[in-house]
XYZ file of C-alpha atoms in Angstrom:
746
model
C 34.174 61.482 151.742
C 35.571 59.379 148.926
C 32.877 56.753 149.504
C 30.125 59.361 149.149
C 31.570 60.603 145.864
C 31.714 57.050 144.494
C 28.051 56.536 145.403
C 27.054 59.735 143.570
C 28.963 58.759 140.424
C 27.371 55.323 140.410
C 23.891 56.792 140.718
C 24.568 59.182 137.802
C 25.758 56.354 135.618
C 22.656 54.309 136.388
C 20.397 57.218 135.503
C 22.121 57.653 132.122
C 21.764 53.963 131.254
C 18.255 52.513 131.272
C 17.844 49.353 133.223
C 16.156 47.385 130.453
C 18.785 48.321 127.756
C 21.872 46.150 127.341
C 25.227 48.035 127.409
C 27.170 47.257 124.143
C 30.589 48.273 125.388
C 33.609 46.818 123.537
C 35.506 46.494 126.814
C 32.816 44.195 128.255
C 32.981 42.019 125.175
C 36.747 41.531 125.058
C 37.368 41.622 128.833
C 39.785 44.530 128.398
C 40.682 46.808 131.331
C 41.367 50.380 130.254
C 43.595 52.452 132.510
C 44.438 56.113 132.326
C 47.847 57.697 132.504
C 47.251 58.845 136.088
C 46.369 55.352 137.199
C 49.537 54.063 135.729
C 51.424 56.842 137.417
C 49.855 55.958 140.770
C 50.776 52.281 140.407
C 54.416 52.825 139.562
C 55.433 50.994 142.707
C 53.378 47.956 141.655
C 54.634 47.771 138.043
C 58.249 48.611 138.670
C 59.326 45.100 137.729
C 57.421 45.051 134.428
C 58.421 48.444 132.997
C 60.565 46.963 130.254
C 58.208 44.117 129.304
C 55.436 44.313 126.693
C 51.974 43.346 127.901
C 50.103 40.631 126.103
C 47.332 41.692 123.795
C 43.985 40.536 125.246
C 42.166 37.874 123.362
C 38.616 38.421 122.109
C 35.931 36.453 123.863
C 33.786 34.788 121.247
C 31.016 34.234 123.788
C 30.348 37.925 124.101
C 28.145 37.895 121.029
C 25.518 35.730 122.687
C 24.423 38.231 125.353
C 26.656 37.681 128.362
C 25.178 37.383 131.844
C 24.940 40.087 134.380
C 27.608 38.589 136.636
C 30.487 39.564 134.392
C 29.086 43.049 133.893
C 28.794 43.503 137.636
C 32.404 42.431 138.119
C 33.508 44.916 135.484
C 31.539 47.669 137.223
C 33.320 46.865 140.483
C 36.698 47.056 138.700
C 35.740 50.393 137.231
C 34.816 51.664 140.681
C 38.247 50.614 141.985
C 39.931 52.382 139.108
C 37.841 55.518 139.830
C 39.070 55.452 143.402
C 42.708 55.345 142.256
C 42.193 58.171 139.790
C 41.024 60.630 142.513
C 44.599 61.194 143.536
C 45.393 62.986 140.199
C 44.382 66.488 139.206
C 40.715 67.426 138.728
C 41.031 68.195 135.022
C 42.534 64.825 134.159
C 39.954 63.106 136.351
C 37.046 64.647 134.410
C 38.528 63.670 131.099
C 39.114 60.077 132.154
C 35.646 59.658 133.643
C 33.861 61.285 130.710
C 35.638 59.218 128.105
C 35.725 55.889 129.876
C 32.675 54.573 128.063
C 32.996 56.391 124.738
C 36.724 55.751 123.975
C 37.863 52.179 123.297
C 41.583 51.218 123.039
C 42.294 47.916 121.316
C 46.113 48.256 121.223
C 48.499 47.669 124.166
C 48.572 50.619 126.519
C 51.614 52.768 127.191
C 53.403 52.963 130.491
C 54.519 56.151 132.191
C 58.035 56.192 133.564
C 60.419 58.833 134.842
C 63.284 59.732 132.497
C 66.747 59.127 133.910
C 68.078 62.154 132.060
C 65.488 64.884 132.486
C 63.740 63.498 135.585
C 60.342 64.125 134.043
C 57.620 61.531 133.340
C 57.428 60.027 129.842
C 55.358 57.407 128.053
C 56.951 54.169 126.830
C 55.204 52.096 124.150
C 56.008 48.411 123.742
C 57.933 47.423 120.595
C 56.012 45.719 117.822
C 57.264 42.225 117.103
C 55.669 41.239 113.793
C 55.521 37.600 112.852
C 56.441 36.131 109.474
C 52.914 36.525 108.108
C 52.559 40.150 109.212
C 51.953 43.118 106.932
C 54.833 43.893 104.581
C 54.555 47.600 105.343
C 56.544 47.047 108.540
C 59.490 45.510 106.672
C 62.515 47.545 105.626
C 62.704 48.684 102.042
C 65.622 46.815 100.445
C 66.253 49.771 98.122
C 68.073 52.245 100.376
C 69.318 54.422 97.521
C 66.187 56.346 96.747
C 65.011 57.557 93.380
C 68.499 58.038 91.901
C 70.214 56.315 88.934
C 71.625 52.985 90.063
C 74.762 53.324 87.931
C 76.010 55.941 90.436
C 76.858 53.056 92.770
C 78.610 50.882 90.140
C 82.104 51.812 91.322
C 81.276 51.806 95.045
C 81.407 48.823 97.413
C 78.078 49.709 99.021
C 74.548 50.145 97.686
C 73.066 52.578 100.209
C 72.707 53.360 103.872
C 70.577 51.922 106.673
C 68.436 53.853 109.134
C 71.479 54.453 111.353
C 73.479 56.031 108.494
C 75.840 53.067 108.082
C 76.821 51.740 104.681
C 75.081 48.663 103.402
C 77.641 46.577 101.537
C 76.850 45.144 98.133
C 75.933 41.457 98.176
C 78.501 39.149 96.690
C 77.979 38.039 93.104
C 79.264 34.851 91.599
C 81.037 34.477 88.292
C 79.855 32.578 85.230
C 80.992 29.261 86.729
C 78.832 29.823 89.796
C 75.857 30.603 87.591
C 76.433 27.386 85.649
C 76.687 25.295 88.836
C 73.521 26.938 90.109
C 71.668 25.885 86.986
C 72.925 22.323 87.494
C 71.840 22.205 91.119
C 68.570 24.066 90.649
C 66.928 23.387 87.245
C 64.457 26.230 87.865
C 67.157 28.902 88.290
C 66.865 29.960 84.648
C 63.398 31.275 85.401
C 64.782 34.046 87.625
C 65.799 37.601 86.731
C 68.174 40.034 88.433
C 66.423 42.911 90.207
C 68.645 46.005 90.400
C 66.649 47.562 93.229
C 66.673 44.398 95.330
C 70.240 43.431 94.263
C 69.193 39.800 94.051
C 67.684 37.269 91.667
C 63.913 37.052 91.887
C 62.079 34.022 90.505
C 59.585 34.736 87.773
C 56.063 33.544 88.141
C 54.249 31.425 85.600
C 52.310 34.468 84.398
C 55.533 36.452 83.820
C 57.133 33.560 81.950
C 54.049 33.309 79.773
C 54.271 37.053 78.999
C 57.933 36.674 77.992
C 57.093 33.704 75.780
C 54.320 35.660 74.071
C 56.569 38.657 73.473
C 59.253 36.489 71.869
C 56.675 34.886 69.603
C 55.286 38.295 68.631
C 51.919 37.641 70.274
C 49.815 39.843 72.507
C 51.148 39.803 76.103
C 47.637 39.557 77.536
C 46.492 35.946 77.428
C 42.872 36.995 77.911
C 42.934 39.278 74.874
C 40.802 38.018 72.007
C 41.664 39.689 68.681
C 38.625 38.090 67.020
C 35.943 39.189 69.433
C 32.716 40.447 67.826
C 32.513 44.131 67.015
C 30.431 46.261 69.330
C 28.342 48.702 67.330
C 28.330 51.843 69.417
C 27.031 54.377 66.908
C 24.949 52.311 64.474
C 21.612 50.671 64.888
C 18.281 51.817 66.151
C 18.414 53.554 69.501
C 22.226 53.667 69.602
C 22.819 56.970 67.880
C 23.726 58.817 71.081
C 24.924 56.022 73.318
C 28.555 57.153 73.061
C 28.656 60.924 72.437
C 31.888 62.282 70.982
C 32.010 65.152 73.458
C 30.246 66.010 76.695
C 30.962 69.723 76.399
C 27.906 71.978 76.571
C 26.609 73.485 73.366
C 28.163 76.911 72.704
C 25.962 79.940 72.635
C 26.777 80.713 69.007
C 24.801 77.627 67.935
C 21.442 79.337 68.482
C 22.368 83.023 68.150
C 22.382 84.555 64.640
C 25.852 85.367 63.376
C 26.568 89.046 62.760
C 29.409 88.212 60.407
C 27.123 86.097 58.195
C 24.559 88.901 58.228
C 27.175 91.351 56.938
C 28.247 88.985 54.172
C 24.643 88.391 53.105
C 23.873 92.124 53.082
C 26.968 92.736 50.993
C 25.777 90.215 48.405
C 22.269 91.685 48.488
C 23.601 95.214 47.794
C 25.720 93.875 44.942
C 22.664 92.210 43.373
C 20.603 95.426 43.721
C 23.358 97.519 42.148
C 23.740 95.083 39.271
C 27.294 94.036 40.039
C 26.186 90.433 40.473
C 24.015 89.091 37.649
C 22.456 85.678 37.895
C 22.665 83.179 35.081
C 19.826 83.270 32.616
C 17.513 80.275 32.538
C 18.151 77.993 29.637
C 15.444 77.728 26.999
C 13.926 74.338 26.664
C 15.136 72.633 23.491
C 13.274 69.486 22.698
C 15.210 68.690 19.570
C 17.153 65.436 19.734
C 20.919 65.595 19.614
C 23.012 62.822 18.134
C 26.721 62.141 18.704
C 29.136 59.926 16.825
C 30.146 57.674 19.665
C 32.507 55.567 17.533
C 34.545 58.443 16.177
C 37.598 59.657 18.096
C 39.389 62.950 17.630
C 42.592 62.790 15.663
C 45.691 62.366 17.811
C 48.935 64.222 17.271
C 50.959 61.238 18.481
C 52.300 58.793 15.927
C 50.512 55.464 15.680
C 51.972 52.583 17.670
C 54.359 50.261 15.955
C 52.771 47.111 14.573
C 53.662 43.788 16.106
C 56.324 41.849 14.227
C 54.982 39.090 12.008
C 55.887 35.527 12.826
C 57.713 33.419 10.285
C 55.709 30.750 8.476
C 56.052 27.206 9.821
C 58.712 24.912 8.389
C 58.858 21.164 7.885
C 60.214 20.630 11.378
C 57.014 22.071 12.858
C 54.759 19.667 10.936
C 52.940 16.867 12.773
C 54.275 14.414 10.171
C 57.751 15.703 9.270
C 60.169 13.811 7.044
C 62.554 11.358 8.658
C 65.594 13.593 8.231
C 64.004 16.246 10.507
C 63.474 13.837 13.413
C 66.252 14.003 16.055
C 68.212 10.986 17.178
C 68.415 9.821 20.788
C 71.767 11.572 21.293
C 70.437 14.817 19.807
C 67.352 14.594 22.031
C 69.487 14.186 25.200
C 71.730 17.048 24.138
C 68.683 19.298 23.606
C 67.311 18.479 27.034
C 70.658 19.160 28.743
C 71.035 22.563 27.062
C 69.791 25.699 28.773
C 66.470 27.039 27.396
C 68.144 30.289 26.334
C 70.839 28.447 24.350
C 68.574 26.049 22.431
C 68.306 26.497 18.696
C 64.638 25.540 18.748
C 61.996 25.714 21.439
C 60.564 22.301 20.522
C 61.590 18.843 19.368
C 60.079 17.643 16.047
C 57.740 14.701 16.583
C 55.964 12.433 14.114
C 52.278 11.458 14.304
C 50.402 9.271 11.827
C 47.221 11.355 11.958
C 46.256 14.899 12.967
C 43.765 13.634 15.507
C 46.595 11.993 17.429
C 48.417 15.289 17.997
C 48.168 16.201 21.727
C 47.597 19.677 23.127
C 50.475 22.159 23.265
C 52.071 21.761 26.674
C 53.790 25.200 26.634
C 50.634 27.143 25.796
C 50.069 28.713 29.254
C 53.772 29.514 29.764
C 54.119 31.216 26.377
C 50.900 33.179 26.895
C 52.192 34.425 30.240
C 55.540 35.404 28.701
C 53.733 37.227 25.911
C 51.627 39.208 28.358
C 54.720 39.961 30.420
C 56.520 41.311 27.363
C 53.584 43.556 26.507
C 53.456 44.866 30.057
C 57.167 45.492 30.538
C 58.133 46.538 27.002
C 55.231 48.360 25.312
C 55.684 49.267 21.672
C 56.188 53.025 21.904
C 58.165 54.962 19.361
C 60.761 57.099 21.108
C 62.683 59.873 19.472
C 66.416 59.574 19.898
C 68.284 62.774 20.681
C 71.263 63.297 18.459
C 73.563 65.360 20.654
C 77.243 65.785 20.044
C 79.146 64.835 23.244
C 81.709 67.552 22.550
C 79.000 70.201 22.764
C 78.321 69.268 26.399
C 81.887 70.084 27.456
C 82.602 73.650 28.610
C 84.367 75.840 26.132
C 87.851 76.558 27.462
C 90.582 78.608 25.865
C 93.487 76.859 24.205
C 96.501 76.265 26.467
C 98.774 77.834 23.852
C 96.948 81.151 24.332
C 97.583 81.077 28.079
C 101.377 81.077 27.988
C 103.771 81.340 29.744
C 103.772 78.241 31.939
C 106.416 75.547 32.611
C 106.651 72.918 29.915
C 110.055 71.173 30.118
C 112.741 70.119 32.593
C 115.569 72.667 32.738
C 117.992 71.256 35.344
C 118.185 68.662 38.096
C 119.920 68.540 41.497
C 120.368 65.136 43.127
C 120.481 64.450 46.880
C 122.467 61.276 47.327
C 120.550 58.452 48.949
C 117.766 60.403 50.713
C 114.259 61.627 50.017
C 113.896 65.339 49.467
C 110.982 66.322 51.665
C 111.003 70.100 51.296
C 112.156 72.888 49.007
C 111.921 76.694 49.136
C 112.770 79.559 46.780
C 114.191 82.912 47.906
C 112.016 86.058 47.504
C 114.230 87.370 44.693
C 114.015 84.038 42.835
C 117.789 83.438 42.704
C 118.381 80.775 45.366
C 116.801 77.458 46.232
C 117.144 75.670 49.574
C 116.298 71.958 49.716
C 116.446 69.508 52.605
C 116.400 65.716 52.722
C 115.758 63.048 55.343
C 119.489 62.686 55.969
C 119.599 66.103 57.659
C 121.469 67.818 54.804
C 120.410 71.260 53.535
C 121.553 72.280 50.044
C 121.739 75.875 48.842
C 122.070 76.271 45.059
C 121.324 78.713 42.259
C 118.131 78.430 40.233
C 119.555 79.372 36.858
C 122.626 77.104 36.656
C 122.047 74.641 39.546
C 125.447 75.325 41.142
C 125.703 74.298 44.769
C 126.764 77.194 47.003
C 126.875 75.607 50.437
C 125.785 72.547 52.348
C 124.716 72.271 56.027
C 124.416 69.022 57.996
C 121.926 69.273 60.894
C 121.060 66.978 63.814
C 118.243 64.967 62.224
C 116.096 64.818 59.105
C 114.687 68.028 57.705
C 110.943 68.487 58.078
C 110.370 71.863 56.379
C 112.291 74.792 54.864
C 110.914 78.281 54.261
C 112.570 81.560 53.215
C 111.673 84.780 54.993
C 109.541 86.919 52.611
C 111.280 90.184 53.595
C 113.473 91.775 50.938
C 115.708 93.814 53.270
C 117.052 90.657 54.950
C 118.024 87.219 53.631
C 117.725 84.027 55.669
C 115.637 80.864 55.773
C 114.326 78.544 58.491
C 114.963 74.780 58.562
C 113.109 72.524 61.006
C 114.568 69.430 62.659
C 113.424 67.353 65.626
C 112.156 69.831 68.312
C 114.187 72.710 66.830
C 114.012 75.535 64.290
C 117.334 76.744 62.827
C 117.592 80.213 61.270
C 120.306 79.979 58.592
C 121.959 82.910 56.810
C 123.277 82.164 53.295
C 126.914 83.053 52.549
C 128.326 85.842 50.392
C 125.676 88.422 51.323
C 126.375 92.124 50.714
C 126.875 94.227 53.814
C 123.655 96.172 53.134
C 121.694 92.937 53.680
C 123.979 91.092 56.109
C 123.897 93.767 58.827
C 120.046 94.021 58.997
C 119.890 90.219 58.991
C 122.261 89.960 61.965
C 120.488 92.707 63.881
C 117.120 91.025 63.316
C 118.235 87.526 64.355
C 120.879 88.426 66.952
C 119.934 91.775 68.530
C 122.188 93.513 71.047
C 119.471 93.649 73.729
C 117.430 90.523 74.304
C 113.887 90.623 75.705
C 113.425 89.583 79.355
C 113.025 85.824 79.943
C 109.489 84.441 80.145
C 107.834 81.209 81.282
C 107.174 80.108 77.707
C 108.211 76.509 76.855
C 109.915 77.864 73.701
C 113.558 78.828 74.235
C 115.667 81.159 72.016
C 119.410 80.818 71.532
C 121.114 83.347 69.232
C 124.772 83.967 68.360
C 126.598 86.667 66.469
C 128.857 84.191 64.627
C 127.779 83.467 61.062
C 130.640 81.186 60.011
C 128.461 78.077 60.109
C 125.368 79.995 58.962
C 123.090 79.030 61.927
C 122.664 82.330 63.740
C 119.497 81.576 65.752
C 117.956 78.367 67.152
C 114.484 77.992 68.635
C 114.056 75.023 70.983
C 110.465 73.755 70.876
C 108.877 71.693 73.691
C 110.371 68.238 74.080
C 107.174 66.456 72.975
C 106.461 68.613 69.940
C 108.169 66.295 67.447
C 109.343 67.154 63.945
C 107.792 70.367 62.521
C 106.307 69.369 59.155
C 105.262 72.859 58.031
C 106.623 76.392 58.384
C 104.681 79.394 57.134
C 105.491 83.132 57.247
C 103.296 86.181 57.383
C 103.397 88.334 54.263
C 105.459 90.993 56.038
C 107.887 88.465 57.478
C 107.412 89.444 61.132
C 105.352 86.383 62.213
C 106.155 82.694 61.901
C 103.962 79.641 62.476
C 104.933 75.964 62.534
C 102.966 72.722 62.755
C 104.566 69.688 64.383
C 103.868 66.055 63.721
C 103.383 65.157 67.380
C 99.998 63.720 68.392
C 99.984 65.623 71.706
C 99.515 69.119 70.323
C 99.053 72.122 72.613
C 97.041 75.187 71.670
C 96.674 78.643 73.109
C 94.149 81.449 72.854
C 91.104 80.769 70.723
C 92.677 77.567 69.301
C 92.015 75.625 72.503
C 88.545 74.651 71.254
C 89.827 73.043 68.028
C 88.764 69.399 67.732
C 91.193 67.091 65.984
C 94.877 67.273 65.129
C 96.023 70.331 63.180
C 97.434 69.509 59.742
C 98.258 72.910 58.216
C 98.110 76.643 59.022
C 98.223 79.747 56.811
C 98.284 83.544 57.243
C 95.875 85.656 55.210
C 97.917 87.850 52.827
C 95.891 91.037 53.484
C 93.622 90.680 56.524
C 94.534 89.658 60.103
C 93.029 86.226 59.543
C 94.472 82.810 60.234
C 93.564 79.512 58.519
C 93.752 76.287 60.551
C 93.200 72.977 58.726
C 92.340 69.836 60.672
C 91.740 66.399 59.225
C 88.353 67.272 57.654
C 87.693 71.004 58.107
C 89.375 74.350 57.525
C 88.597 77.016 60.125
C 89.140 80.753 59.598
C 89.951 82.813 62.719
C 90.186 86.547 63.317
C 93.454 87.230 65.168
C 92.362 90.698 66.281
C 89.073 89.648 67.876
C 90.200 86.112 68.778
C 87.092 84.401 67.406
C 86.035 81.943 64.734
C 84.726 83.502 61.509
C 83.686 80.481 59.428
C 84.355 76.808 58.881
C 85.013 75.460 55.397
C 83.808 71.918 54.645
C 85.756 70.499 51.678
C 84.366 66.976 51.996
C 87.877 65.459 52.027
C 88.654 62.480 54.239
C 92.165 63.705 55.132
C 93.541 67.140 54.235
C 97.171 67.048 53.067
C 97.914 70.483 51.555
C 96.498 74.003 51.349
C 97.362 77.380 49.824
C 95.675 80.767 49.491
C 95.419 83.007 46.426
C 97.481 86.248 46.557
C 94.205 88.238 46.461
C 93.063 86.526 49.663
C 89.563 85.689 48.347
C 90.192 82.128 47.180
C 91.786 79.058 48.712
C 92.616 75.583 47.389
C 92.661 72.454 49.569
C 94.048 69.041 48.608
C 93.645 65.673 50.275
C 94.978 62.162 50.344
C 91.793 60.985 48.577
C 92.933 62.708 45.298
C 90.467 65.605 45.573
C 91.366 69.247 44.978
C 88.748 71.730 46.208
C 88.562 75.400 45.161
C 86.854 77.668 47.698
C 85.486 81.153 47.129
C 85.567 82.726 50.595
C 82.906 85.272 49.648
C 80.565 82.685 48.127
C 79.949 79.717 50.393
C 81.399 77.323 52.921
C 81.152 74.498 50.354
C 83.657 74.071 47.494
C 83.058 76.114 44.380
C 84.695 73.419 42.242
C 86.162 69.968 42.923
C 88.959 68.730 40.622
C 90.089 65.108 40.267
C 93.124 64.988 37.976
C 95.526 62.869 40.031
C 95.386 59.097 40.380
C 96.987 59.065 43.858
C 97.237 61.277 46.953
C 97.929 64.991 46.553
C 101.054 66.126 48.435
C 101.522 69.838 47.691
C 99.650 72.891 46.344
C 101.050 76.334 45.544
C 99.774 79.544 43.902
C 102.172 81.628 41.849
C 102.741 85.039 43.533
C 102.420 87.073 40.295
C 101.221 84.838 37.417
C 97.689 83.331 37.244
C 99.030 79.823 37.801
C 98.912 77.140 40.451
C 100.422 73.646 40.621
C 99.598 70.410 42.402
C 101.971 67.489 43.015
C 100.962 63.920 43.771
C 102.275 60.485 44.694
C 101.648 59.344 41.114
C 104.891 61.139 40.138
C 103.207 63.911 38.147
C 102.708 67.660 38.543
C 99.516 69.292 37.247
C 99.815 72.922 36.136
C 96.587 74.973 36.008
C 95.701 78.426 34.751
C 93.686 80.213 37.454
C 92.485 83.674 36.583
C 90.461 85.530 39.217
C 88.434 88.555 38.080
C 87.704 91.701 40.050
C 84.066 91.452 39.007
C 82.276 89.417 41.659
C 79.684 88.243 39.122
C 82.346 86.521 36.985
C 83.446 83.053 38.020
C 87.154 82.189 38.214
C 88.645 80.642 35.079
C 90.373 77.320 35.826
C 92.052 75.606 32.850
C 94.368 72.558 33.041
C 97.533 73.382 31.095
C 100.304 70.805 31.420
C 101.224 67.527 33.096
C 104.885 67.452 34.095
C 106.472 64.007 34.511
C 110.098 63.682 35.576
C 110.119 62.075 39.042
C 110.132 58.379 39.808
C 107.788 56.827 42.370
C 109.780 55.420 45.307
C 108.122 53.305 48.019
C 104.703 54.616 47.011
C 105.780 58.274 47.248
C 106.089 60.645 44.302
C 106.494 64.442 44.180
C 106.493 65.613 47.791
C 106.582 69.404 47.287
C 106.392 71.964 44.473
C 107.203 75.697 44.707
C 106.988 78.517 42.160
C 109.893 80.860 41.448
C 109.049 84.488 42.149
C 108.901 86.799 39.110
C 109.338 83.840 36.713
C 106.895 81.173 35.403
C 109.257 78.467 36.666
C 108.525 75.599 39.018
C 110.810 73.757 41.458
C 109.771 70.267 42.604
C 111.239 67.832 45.141
C 110.583 64.093 44.985
C 111.012 60.917 46.981
C 113.594 59.718 44.434
C 116.119 62.261 45.801
C 115.842 64.701 42.898
C 115.076 68.416 42.815
C 113.928 69.501 39.337
C 113.508 73.004 37.893
C 110.780 73.306 35.213
C 110.963 76.270 32.831
C 108.691 77.721 30.167
C 109.485 77.574 26.467
């Protein structure tokens, strides 16, 4: 039965292929036997030993191009018949596909083998592995860059540079130090022509073309060696027949190019109606005038400018300029050498007298071209133009200020002096009633004395040097705060009446204390007032020495600024950049001023947000104070500048004052009088009149009044702080020389 079917298939194949036509099959040419999957499956028992080996790729027979004989084709037909017999054992559908495509489909790659999986027990196809040689296509090689399209600096701190196909880390190749690079250049002279490739993580040698590009770039030449900057110009748009060789645009012509414009028609009809109505009248034609007209071409209109200045006349020649001067005008050899060694600007004459026997022997002037050039240069750079000089009195340019004598009272002389023995007085404060003054020095001693007579009332010795002292502004109590290292001491002065002492004790040492919190600030109060220190606030250990203490106007809030570099902030102050130098409470509104090294920021305490930032233009802010009205603020700096700000006007200074020769240390507005004072390291105190008007259209009046000098400069430091006395035009100043001076008005 099988033999009959083979005979029928062979007869069908012969009928499809004519006998006289040669069969151009690729399998006949290369001697390649094509087998189906079923044939491989049927011969599993024959190829059991070669399942894991790759079959050799058949070589191409070069003799197939010359029309091979019929013997080989007959052998191939017999092999095909044998393969057809083996394929009958498979299913009918696969058999039809294999027989139909045996001639049309050609496989030039190694065929796959069908094996039974050890895991699933089902047949599977196994393809041989490709073993490329050294000269194979680079597409089969692994990509050395296993990172992907990510920034390479992500792997700078990691020991690996990516992952392989199995997910394992690929370690970074070892790199040598500078000594290894030097030895490499000694061993390989061509190593300097290589460059490090970040993607490859290795040095790649540069080709001759790349080295030539680098050389051209360093010389400022064009990188392309084939570029010719002097090639002849190609005329694309000029010349006969070249008008449309290179069109500017290939877009089709718009429709509006050949359709009449309705807008232009309306404009033309509007002009036509205006001409018909007589609103537009054309110009009348000029009558022909054949009469000749003559003009005075040499006359010029009179000019209102004054005539140019005439050139200065040269002096007549003297005997020394003659070609045959007398003997006494001829220089000696020493005078000639001295003239030649002198600078041309310092010479008495521009020439040396010479003697000639006849005029025809006089040579040409050797300085003719140089003098002509200098003359032309003078005419070009300094033309003779008469300029009117403005006669302006310099005093008229100065602003008109009132006389200081009309602005009294203000401090003019030194009334009394209190000396701290052997220490700098850093801080001073005046009581709200203006009767007491508290001063502290670097030795940790706090003095309490009267303003009027300077009598010392009491002295306190604290743990370390005093950083700041400030009286509480409340009038129903009486105490002041002194700051030392990491602490704030609340001190009650002695000899207080009972009407003031009892509220002071109840405010600082209440009977019921608030519950303890997790705040780093600790409170320690006592009811004993023998030593005066009734309350102590322990600041964080790293806060340092508080250099400023400021009170709210009502006396119920206190703020301090420490000198530590590691400052901590809370609330809306966490976003402040830079170290805080000073803070202030607004006298009327719930606003808070925070001064850093260069800026002053204004915050709203109710809404916890920034309102504005003042830019004084100072390199380092040292002092700050606010006007009692709350609309103006003054800022001083170590660069000797004093800036006046109008908070309703702008974020820039309204006026900048420079009256001190050294750094400004302290600024203070008088609570009641229109005065403010500034102290500096130059040992002087400047007193200013500062009147602020209720009319917003009127500028503040700032007048310098007096310079107070009474402190000595010690180690480059002068007057460290100045405070006004309430209800009196008096000033109290503390200096680095250990003196506290009271200045009074005459």
